[in-house]
């Protein structure tokens, strides 16, 4: 697997509080649970286990938040890609209802953690907007909002004029606003989760690549590149879009697609007030969607799909800058100060996957680019499952590890699909104009 794009060029690395010390693992240790991956899922699992008196060691190849958790758009989005009625139809009334209840509360978990542990995380909870780029997309958004309203969620539909007021762009036919959501500085949140977990007694080891998983008797031994190892009753793999070859064929169950982002230099007060003045984030409903917001320093940041390989040249972000200027002409000529990207784990059925392929081994992979809220809540669910053994604690049933057929070709298909979807989006936009 190619070396991932570094974290440092990101806006978040430039504006986060310092990382807590996470020295590499240097010896053989024993613990209750060994967690591989220090993103939201791994760290939330560790913290919630510690609160239940269960010891864990977290192994992280680079540093906490190095993966998607330190690079994302910081949009805290409740819900999965599927609407409540779809989830009920897919999973039946009992499991479906539990799943809908779980996803409806994922954003709450983020703010419960931030508040309870007084985390130093710039954040705003004024809601998340999903806007319709064409009138064709409105019925689906209205149905989504109606389903959540029926369940008592604080959501509303915005007509074209209200959307323009909320977003500051006249490009949309309408939107829905979900007041459960909001924004965080994502790397600050990952680092504060790590700091809090360490404070609760968790051993977090950075620069420690797990290289081998072995089952010996009723224990797991996790070996690392530096020669140290962890012996544990259980292992949690929380490596998501950064999954390597630690567990056979796991990497082939997802497509690790790149999402790229740009951030401008801080905007003047006037311009700042003209974009998303309510402090929300916006993800638009296009097939190849864009997501954007302002951050706590007054910068505008926007993300969207990028090329399949790692970016190498500012040209690789050019399309995002063009979209920015099209939607917000007031940003024409404003310098782009940061360009970065990261890997999003896509699954074929658009659902996150849980696996339990051997006794005591729990895997979470594939959050379809929506993991800030989901993975925070997933960690809490994992801790409950490990502590109680109650399978109902898991929001989704564990499934077999099933690689995508001809995995390498899937990446080519995805690249082709992205181009095709972009074309359809352009045609929709042209028809709507
Ligand atoms: C550019 C971008 C924008 C996004 N925007 C949003 C957004 O706005 N809102 C939203 O909800 N979601 C967003 N996402 C998705 C979200 O960031 C992820 O779903 C989430 O962070 C995944 O968290 P995680 O803990 O599962 O995995 P990650 O945070 O990816 O952590 C996995 C970790 O495992 C480590 N690792 C891998 N292999 C090993 C090994 N063998 N040994 C040790 N460590 C290992 C990696 O170094 C990595 O740190 C975005 C993602 C990207 C990339």
Coordinates of C-alpha atoms and ligand atoms in Angstrom, one line a residue:
X1 CA 0.0 0.0 0.0
X2 CA 1.3 3.5 -0.9
X3 CA 2.6 5.7 2.0
X4 CA -0.4 7.8 3.1
X5 CA -0.5 11.5 2.5
X6 CA 1.0 13.2 5.6
X7 CA -1.0 15.0 8.2
X8 CA 1.1 18.2 8.5
X9 CA -0.1 20.2 5.4
X10 CA -3.6 20.2 6.9
X11 CA -5.4 23.2 8.5
X12 CA -6.1 21.0 11.5
X13 CA -2.4 20.2 12.2
X14 CA -1.7 24.0 12.1
X15 CA -4.5 24.9 14.5
X16 CA -4.9 21.9 17.0
X17 CA -3.6 21.8 20.5
X18 CA -0.4 19.8 20.8
X19 CA -0.6 16.0 20.8
X20 CA -0.2 14.2 24.1
X21 CA 3.0 12.1 24.5
X22 CA 2.4 8.7 23.0
X23 CA 5.8 6.9 23.2
X24 CA 6.4 3.8 21.0
X25 CA 5.8 0.5 22.6
X26 CA 9.2 -0.8 23.7
X27 CA 8.5 -4.0 25.5
X28 CA 6.2 -7.0 25.9
X29 CA 3.1 -6.1 27.8
X30 CA -0.2 -7.8 28.8
X31 CA -3.6 -6.2 28.9
X32 CA -7.3 -7.0 28.7
X33 CA -7.8 -5.5 25.2
X34 CA -5.3 -4.5 22.5
X35 CA -6.7 -1.9 20.1
X36 CA -5.1 -1.2 16.8
X37 CA -5.6 2.3 15.4
X38 CA -5.9 5.6 17.4
X39 CA -8.7 7.3 15.5
X40 CA -12.1 8.1 17.0
X41 CA -13.2 4.4 17.1
X42 CA -10.1 3.0 18.7
X43 CA -9.7 5.9 21.2
X44 CA -13.4 6.0 22.1
X45 CA -13.4 2.2 22.6
X46 CA -10.3 2.6 24.9
X47 CA -11.8 5.5 26.9
X48 CA -15.2 3.8 27.4
X49 CA -13.4 0.5 28.4
X50 CA -11.4 2.4 31.0
X51 CA -14.6 3.9 32.4
X52 CA -15.8 0.3 32.9
X53 CA -12.5 -0.8 34.6
X54 CA -11.2 -2.7 31.6
X55 CA -7.5 -2.2 30.7
X56 CA -6.4 -1.5 27.1
X57 CA -3.3 -0.7 25.1
X58 CA -3.8 1.3 21.9
X59 CA -1.2 0.8 19.1
X60 CA -1.0 3.5 16.4
X61 CA 1.3 3.3 13.4
X62 CA 1.9 7.1 13.3
X63 CA 0.1 9.4 15.9
X64 CA -3.4 9.7 17.3
X65 CA -5.6 11.2 14.6
X66 CA -3.2 10.4 11.8
X67 CA -6.0 8.7 9.8
X68 CA -9.4 10.0 8.8
X69 CA -10.0 11.3 12.4
X70 CA -7.4 14.0 12.1
X71 CA -8.1 15.2 8.6
X72 CA -11.8 15.1 8.0
X73 CA -14.1 18.1 7.4
X74 CA -15.1 18.2 11.1
X75 CA -18.8 17.9 10.2
X76 CA -20.6 16.0 12.9
X77 CA -23.4 14.3 11.0
X78 CA -26.0 12.1 12.7
X79 CA -27.3 9.2 10.7
X80 CA -26.0 6.8 8.0
X81 CA -26.3 7.1 4.3
X82 CA -29.7 5.3 4.6
X83 CA -32.9 6.9 6.0
X84 CA -34.7 5.6 9.0
X85 CA -37.4 3.8 6.9
X86 CA -34.8 2.2 4.7
X87 CA -32.9 0.9 7.8
X88 CA -36.2 -0.5 9.2
X89 CA -36.9 -2.3 5.9
X90 CA -33.3 -3.6 5.8
X91 CA -33.0 -4.8 9.3
X92 CA -36.6 -5.5 10.5
X93 CA -38.5 -3.9 13.2
X94 CA -36.4 -5.0 16.2
X95 CA -32.8 -4.5 15.1
X96 CA -33.9 -1.8 12.7
X97 CA -35.4 0.3 15.5
X98 CA -32.3 -0.2 17.6
X99 CA -30.1 0.8 14.7
X100 CA -32.2 4.0 14.0
X101 CA -32.1 4.8 17.7
X102 CA -28.3 4.3 17.7
X103 CA -27.6 6.5 14.7
X104 CA -30.0 9.2 15.9
X105 CA -27.8 9.7 19.0
X106 CA -24.3 9.4 17.5
X107 CA -23.8 13.2 17.4
X108 CA -24.9 13.4 21.1
X109 CA -21.9 11.2 22.0
X110 CA -19.4 13.7 20.5
X111 CA -20.8 16.5 22.7
X112 CA -21.2 14.3 25.7
X113 CA -17.5 13.4 25.5
X114 CA -16.4 17.0 24.9
X115 CA -18.5 18.4 27.7
X116 CA -17.8 15.6 30.3
X117 CA -14.1 15.7 29.8
X118 CA -13.8 19.4 29.2
X119 CA -12.0 18.8 26.0
X120 CA -10.1 21.7 24.4
X121 CA -11.9 21.2 21.0
X122 CA -13.2 24.2 19.0
X123 CA -16.8 23.3 18.2
X124 CA -20.2 24.6 17.4
X125 CA -23.5 22.7 17.6
X126 CA -25.8 24.8 15.4
X127 CA -26.8 22.0 13.0
X128 CA -25.8 20.4 9.8
X129 CA -27.3 21.3 6.4
X130 CA -27.7 18.9 3.4
X131 CA -28.5 21.0 0.4
X132 CA -30.1 19.9 -2.9
X133 CA -28.2 21.0 -6.0
X134 CA -31.2 20.4 -8.2
X135 CA -35.0 20.4 -7.7
X136 CA -34.8 16.7 -8.6
X137 CA -33.0 16.0 -5.3
X138 CA -35.5 17.8 -3.1
X139 CA -38.2 15.1 -2.7
X140 CA -35.5 12.7 -1.2
X141 CA -34.3 15.4 1.2
X142 CA -37.9 16.2 2.2
X143 CA -38.7 12.5 2.8
X144 CA -35.5 12.2 4.9
X145 CA -36.5 15.2 7.0
X146 CA -40.1 14.0 7.4
X147 CA -38.9 10.6 8.7
X148 CA -36.6 12.1 11.3
X149 CA -39.3 14.6 12.3
X150 CA -41.7 11.7 12.9
X151 CA -39.1 10.3 15.3
X152 CA -38.9 13.6 17.1
X153 CA -35.6 14.8 15.8
X154 CA -35.0 18.6 15.6
X155 CA -34.9 18.9 11.8
X156 CA -36.6 21.1 9.2
X157 CA -36.8 21.6 5.5
X158 CA -35.4 24.9 4.0
X159 CA -36.9 26.3 0.8
X160 CA -34.7 27.9 -1.8
X161 CA -34.8 31.3 -0.1
X162 CA -34.1 30.0 3.3
X163 CA -31.3 27.8 2.0
X164 CA -29.7 30.9 0.4
X165 CA -30.0 32.7 3.7
X166 CA -28.4 29.8 5.6
X167 CA -25.7 28.9 3.1
X168 CA -25.0 32.2 1.4
X169 CA -25.1 30.7 -2.0
X170 CA -27.9 30.8 -4.6
X171 CA -26.9 27.5 -6.2
X172 CA -29.3 25.3 -4.3
X173 CA -33.0 24.4 -4.8
X174 CA -33.5 23.8 -1.1
X175 CA -32.1 21.8 1.8
X176 CA -32.8 20.2 5.2
X177 CA -31.3 21.3 8.4
X178 CA -30.5 18.8 11.1
X179 CA -30.0 20.6 14.4
X180 CA -28.4 17.5 16.1
X181 CA -25.3 18.0 14.1
X182 CA -22.5 20.6 14.1
X183 CA -18.8 21.1 13.7
X184 CA -15.6 20.3 15.5
X185 CA -11.9 20.8 15.0
X186 CA -11.3 17.1 14.1
X187 CA -7.7 16.7 15.0
X188 CA -8.2 18.6 18.3
X189 CA -11.0 16.1 19.1
X190 CA -8.8 13.1 18.3
X191 CA -5.9 14.4 20.4
X192 CA -8.2 15.3 23.3
X193 CA -9.7 11.8 23.1
X194 CA -6.2 10.4 23.3
X195 CA -5.3 12.8 26.2
X196 CA -8.4 11.8 28.1
X197 CA -8.0 8.1 27.5
X198 CA -4.4 8.3 28.7
X199 CA -5.6 10.2 31.8
X200 CA -8.1 7.4 32.4
X201 CA -5.2 4.8 32.4
X202 CA -5.1 3.7 28.8
X203 CA -1.6 3.1 27.3
X204 CA -1.5 4.8 23.9
X205 CA 1.6 4.1 21.8
X206 CA 2.4 6.1 18.7
X207 CA 4.9 5.2 16.0
X208 CA 4.0 1.5 16.7
X209 CA 2.9 -0.4 13.6
X210 CA 1.1 -3.6 14.5
X211 CA 2.4 -6.2 12.0
X212 CA 1.0 -9.6 13.1
X213 CA -2.0 -11.1 14.9
X214 CA -1.7 -14.5 16.4
X215 CA -4.0 -16.6 18.5
X216 CA -2.2 -18.7 21.2
X217 CA -4.5 -20.7 23.5
X218 CA -7.1 -18.2 24.6
X219 CA -4.9 -15.1 24.2
X220 CA -4.0 -12.9 21.3
X221 CA -0.5 -11.8 20.6
X222 CA -0.1 -8.6 18.6
X223 CA 3.5 -8.1 17.3
X224 CA 4.8 -4.7 16.3
X225 CA 7.4 -3.6 13.8
X226 CA 9.8 -2.6 16.6
X227 CA 9.8 -6.1 18.1
X228 CA 7.6 -5.3 21.1
X229 CA 4.3 -7.1 21.5
X230 CA 1.0 -7.0 23.4
X231 CA -0.7 -10.1 24.8
X232 CA -4.4 -9.6 25.3
X233 CA -7.7 -11.4 25.8
X234 CA -9.3 -9.4 23.0
X235 CA -8.2 -7.4 20.0
X236 CA -10.1 -4.5 18.3
X237 CA -9.1 -3.5 14.8
X238 CA -10.0 0.1 14.2
X239 CA -7.9 0.9 11.2
X240 CA -10.7 1.8 8.7
X241 CA -9.5 3.6 5.5
X242 CA -5.9 3.0 6.6
X243 CA -6.3 -0.8 6.9
X244 CA -3.3 -2.8 5.8
X245 CA -2.7 -6.5 5.7
X246 CA -2.9 -7.3 9.5
X247 CA -6.0 -9.5 9.0
X248 CA -6.3 -11.6 5.8
X249 CA -8.4 -10.0 3.0
X250 CA -9.8 -7.3 5.3
X251 CA -8.3 -4.5 3.1
X252 CA -10.0 -6.0 0.1
X253 CA -13.5 -5.5 1.7
X254 CA -13.4 -1.7 1.2
X255 CA -12.3 0.8 -1.4
X256 CA -10.0 3.4 0.3
X257 CA -10.9 6.5 -1.8
X258 CA -9.3 9.8 -1.4
X259 CA -11.2 12.9 -0.2
X260 CA -9.3 16.2 -0.7
X261 CA -9.7 19.5 1.1
X262 CA -8.6 23.1 0.8
X263 CA -8.8 25.9 3.3
X264 CA -8.4 29.6 2.6
X265 CA -6.6 32.1 4.7
X266 CA -8.8 33.8 7.4
X267 CA -11.6 35.8 5.7
X268 CA -12.4 39.4 6.3
X269 CA -15.4 40.0 8.7
X270 CA -17.7 41.0 5.8
X271 CA -16.9 37.9 3.7
X272 CA -17.1 35.7 6.7
X273 CA -20.6 36.8 7.5
X274 CA -21.8 36.1 4.0
X275 CA -21.1 32.4 4.2
X276 CA -23.0 30.0 6.5
X277 CA -23.6 32.8 8.9
X278 CA -25.4 30.4 11.4
X279 CA -22.2 28.5 11.9
X280 CA -23.5 25.3 10.3
X281 CA -21.7 23.0 7.9
X282 CA -23.1 22.0 4.5
X283 CA -22.8 18.8 2.5
X284 CA -24.5 19.0 -0.8
X285 CA -26.5 16.1 -2.2
X286 CA -24.7 15.7 -5.5
X287 CA -23.5 12.3 -6.5
X288 CA -20.0 13.5 -6.1
X289 CA -20.8 15.9 -3.2
X290 CA -19.0 18.8 -1.8
X291 CA -18.8 19.6 1.9
X292 CA -17.8 22.9 3.4
X293 CA -17.9 25.2 6.4
X294 CA -16.0 27.9 8.2
X295 CA -13.6 27.0 11.0
X296 CA -13.0 28.7 14.3
X297 CA -10.2 30.9 12.8
X298 CA -12.6 32.3 10.1
X299 CA -11.2 30.2 7.3
X300 CA -13.4 28.7 4.6
X301 CA -12.7 25.0 4.0
X302 CA -14.2 22.8 1.3
X303 CA -13.7 19.1 0.5
X304 CA -14.7 16.7 -2.2
X305 CA -13.5 13.6 -4.0
X306 CA -10.0 13.7 -5.5
X307 CA -7.9 11.4 -7.7
X308 CA -7.4 7.8 -6.6
X309 CA -3.7 8.1 -6.0
X310 CA -2.2 10.3 -3.3
X311 CA -2.0 14.0 -4.3
X312 CA 1.3 15.3 -5.4
X313 CA 0.8 18.8 -6.9
X314 CA -1.4 21.8 -6.1
X315 CA -3.2 21.0 -9.4
X316 CA -4.7 17.9 -7.7
X317 CA -6.9 20.3 -5.7
X318 CA -7.7 22.7 -8.5
X319 CA -11.2 21.5 -9.1
X320 CA -12.1 22.3 -5.5
X321 CA -10.9 25.9 -5.8
X322 CA -12.9 26.3 -9.0
X323 CA -16.1 25.0 -7.3
X324 CA -15.4 27.4 -4.3
X325 CA -15.3 30.4 -6.6
X326 CA -18.3 29.3 -8.5
X327 CA -20.5 29.0 -5.4
X328 CA -19.1 31.9 -3.5
X329 CA -17.8 34.5 -6.0
X330 CA -16.8 36.7 -3.0
X331 CA -14.0 34.1 -2.5
X332 CA -12.4 34.7 -6.0
X333 CA -8.8 35.5 -5.5
X334 CA -8.7 34.6 -1.8
X335 CA -5.5 32.6 -1.2
X336 CA -5.8 28.9 -0.5
X337 CA -3.5 28.4 2.4
X338 CA -3.9 24.6 3.1
X339 CA -4.3 21.6 0.8
X340 CA -4.6 18.1 2.2
X341 CA -6.5 14.8 1.9
X342 CA -7.2 11.5 3.4
X343 CA -8.7 8.0 2.8
X344 CA -12.4 7.3 3.2
X345 CA -13.4 3.7 3.5
X346 CA -16.2 2.9 1.1
X347 CA -18.2 -0.3 1.2
X348 CA -20.3 -1.8 -1.6
X349 CA -23.5 -1.8 0.4
X350 CA -22.9 1.7 1.8
X351 CA -23.1 0.4 5.4
X352 CA -20.3 0.3 7.9
X353 CA -19.2 -3.3 8.5
X354 CA -18.5 -5.0 11.8
X355 CA -16.7 -8.4 11.8
X356 CA -15.9 -10.9 14.5
X357 CA -13.9 -13.4 12.4
X358 CA -12.3 -15.2 15.4
X359 CA -13.0 -15.4 19.1
X360 CA -12.2 -12.2 20.8
X361 CA -11.4 -10.3 17.6
X362 CA -13.7 -7.3 16.8
X363 CA -13.3 -5.3 13.6
X364 CA -15.0 -2.0 12.5
X365 CA -14.4 -0.8 9.0
X366 CA -16.1 1.3 6.3
X367 CA -17.8 4.5 7.4
X368 CA -18.5 5.9 4.0
X369 CA -16.9 9.3 4.9
X370 CA -19.2 9.8 7.9
X371 CA -17.3 8.8 10.9
X372 CA -17.0 11.7 13.4
X373 CA -20.2 10.9 15.2
X374 CA -20.5 7.3 14.1
X375 CA -17.1 6.2 15.3
X376 CA -17.3 8.0 18.6
X377 CA -20.6 6.1 19.3
X378 CA -19.2 2.9 17.9
X379 CA -16.4 3.0 20.4
X380 CA -18.9 3.3 23.2
X381 CA -20.9 0.4 21.8
X382 CA -17.8 -1.8 21.4
X383 CA -16.8 -1.1 25.1
X384 CA -20.3 -2.1 26.2
X385 CA -20.2 -5.3 24.1
X386 CA -16.8 -6.3 25.4
X387 CA -17.8 -5.6 29.0
X388 CA -21.2 -7.3 28.9
X389 CA -21.0 -9.8 26.1
X390 CA -24.5 -8.6 25.0
X391 CA -24.6 -8.7 21.2
X392 CA -27.5 -6.2 21.3
X393 CA -24.9 -3.6 22.2
X394 CA -23.6 -3.7 18.7
X395 CA -25.6 -1.5 16.3
X396 CA -25.0 -3.8 13.4
X397 CA -24.7 -7.6 13.3
X398 CA -21.2 -8.8 12.6
X399 CA -20.8 -10.2 9.1
X400 CA -18.2 -12.4 7.5
X401 CA -15.1 -10.7 6.1
X402 CA -16.0 -10.7 2.4
X403 CA -13.5 -9.2 -0.1
X404 CA -14.9 -7.3 -3.0
X405 CA -14.5 -9.5 -6.2
X406 CA -11.5 -8.4 -8.2
X407 CA -10.6 -5.7 -5.7
X408 CA -8.0 -3.9 -7.8
X409 CA -10.6 -3.5 -10.6
X410 CA -13.1 -2.0 -8.1
X411 CA -10.7 0.9 -7.7
X412 CA -10.7 1.4 -11.4
X413 CA -14.5 1.1 -11.5
X414 CA -14.7 3.7 -8.8
X415 CA -12.5 6.2 -10.7
X416 CA -14.8 5.6 -13.8
X417 CA -17.9 6.0 -11.7
X418 CA -16.7 9.3 -10.2
X419 CA -16.2 10.7 -13.7
X420 CA -19.6 9.4 -14.8
X421 CA -21.3 10.8 -11.7
X422 CA -19.6 14.2 -12.1
X423 CA -21.0 14.3 -15.7
X424 CA -24.5 13.5 -14.4
X425 CA -24.2 16.2 -11.7
X426 CA -23.1 18.7 -14.4
X427 CA -26.1 17.7 -16.5
X428 CA -28.5 18.1 -13.5
X429 CA -27.0 21.5 -12.7
X430 CA -27.4 22.6 -16.4
X431 CA -31.0 21.4 -16.4
X432 CA -31.7 23.3 -13.1
X433 CA -30.1 26.5 -14.4
Ligands
LIG1 C1 -10.7 14.1 3.9 C2 -11.8 13.5 4.8 C3 -12.9 14.2 5.1 C4 -13.9 13.6 5.9 N1 -14.9 14.4 6.4 C5 -15.8 13.9 7.3 C6 -16.8 14.8 7.9 O1 -16.8 16.0 7.7 N2 -17.6 14.2 8.8 C7 -17.6 12.9 9.1 O2 -18.4 12.4 9.9 N3 -16.7 12.1 8.6 C8 -15.8 12.6 7.7 N4 -14.8 11.7 7.2 C9 -14.7 10.3 7.7 C10 -14.1 10.2 9.1 O3 -13.0 11.0 9.2 C11 -13.7 8.8 9.3 O4 -14.9 8.0 9.1 C12 -13.3 8.6 10.8 O5 -12.3 9.5 11.2 C13 -12.7 7.1 10.9 O6 -12.3 7.0 12.2 P1 -11.6 5.6 12.6 O7 -11.2 5.7 14.1 O8 -12.5 4.5 12.3 O9 -10.3 5.5 11.7 P2 -9.1 6.4 11.4 O10 -9.3 7.7 12.1 O11 -8.8 6.4 10.0 O12 -7.9 5.7 12.2 C14 -7.3 4.6 11.8 C15 -5.9 4.6 12.4 O13 -5.3 3.3 12.3 C16 -3.9 3.4 12.1 N5 -3.4 2.1 11.6 C17 -3.7 1.5 10.5 N6 -3.0 0.3 10.4 C18 -2.3 0.2 11.6 C19 -1.5 -0.8 12.1 N7 -1.2 -1.9 11.4 N8 -0.9 -0.6 13.3 C20 -1.2 0.5 14.0 N9 -2.0 1.5 13.6 C21 -2.6 1.3 12.4 C22 -3.8 4.6 11.2 O14 -2.5 5.2 11.2 C23 -4.9 5.5 11.6 O15 -4.5 6.5 12.5 C24 -13.8 12.3 6.4 C25 -12.7 11.5 6.0 C26 -11.7 12.1 5.2 C27 -10.5 11.3 4.9

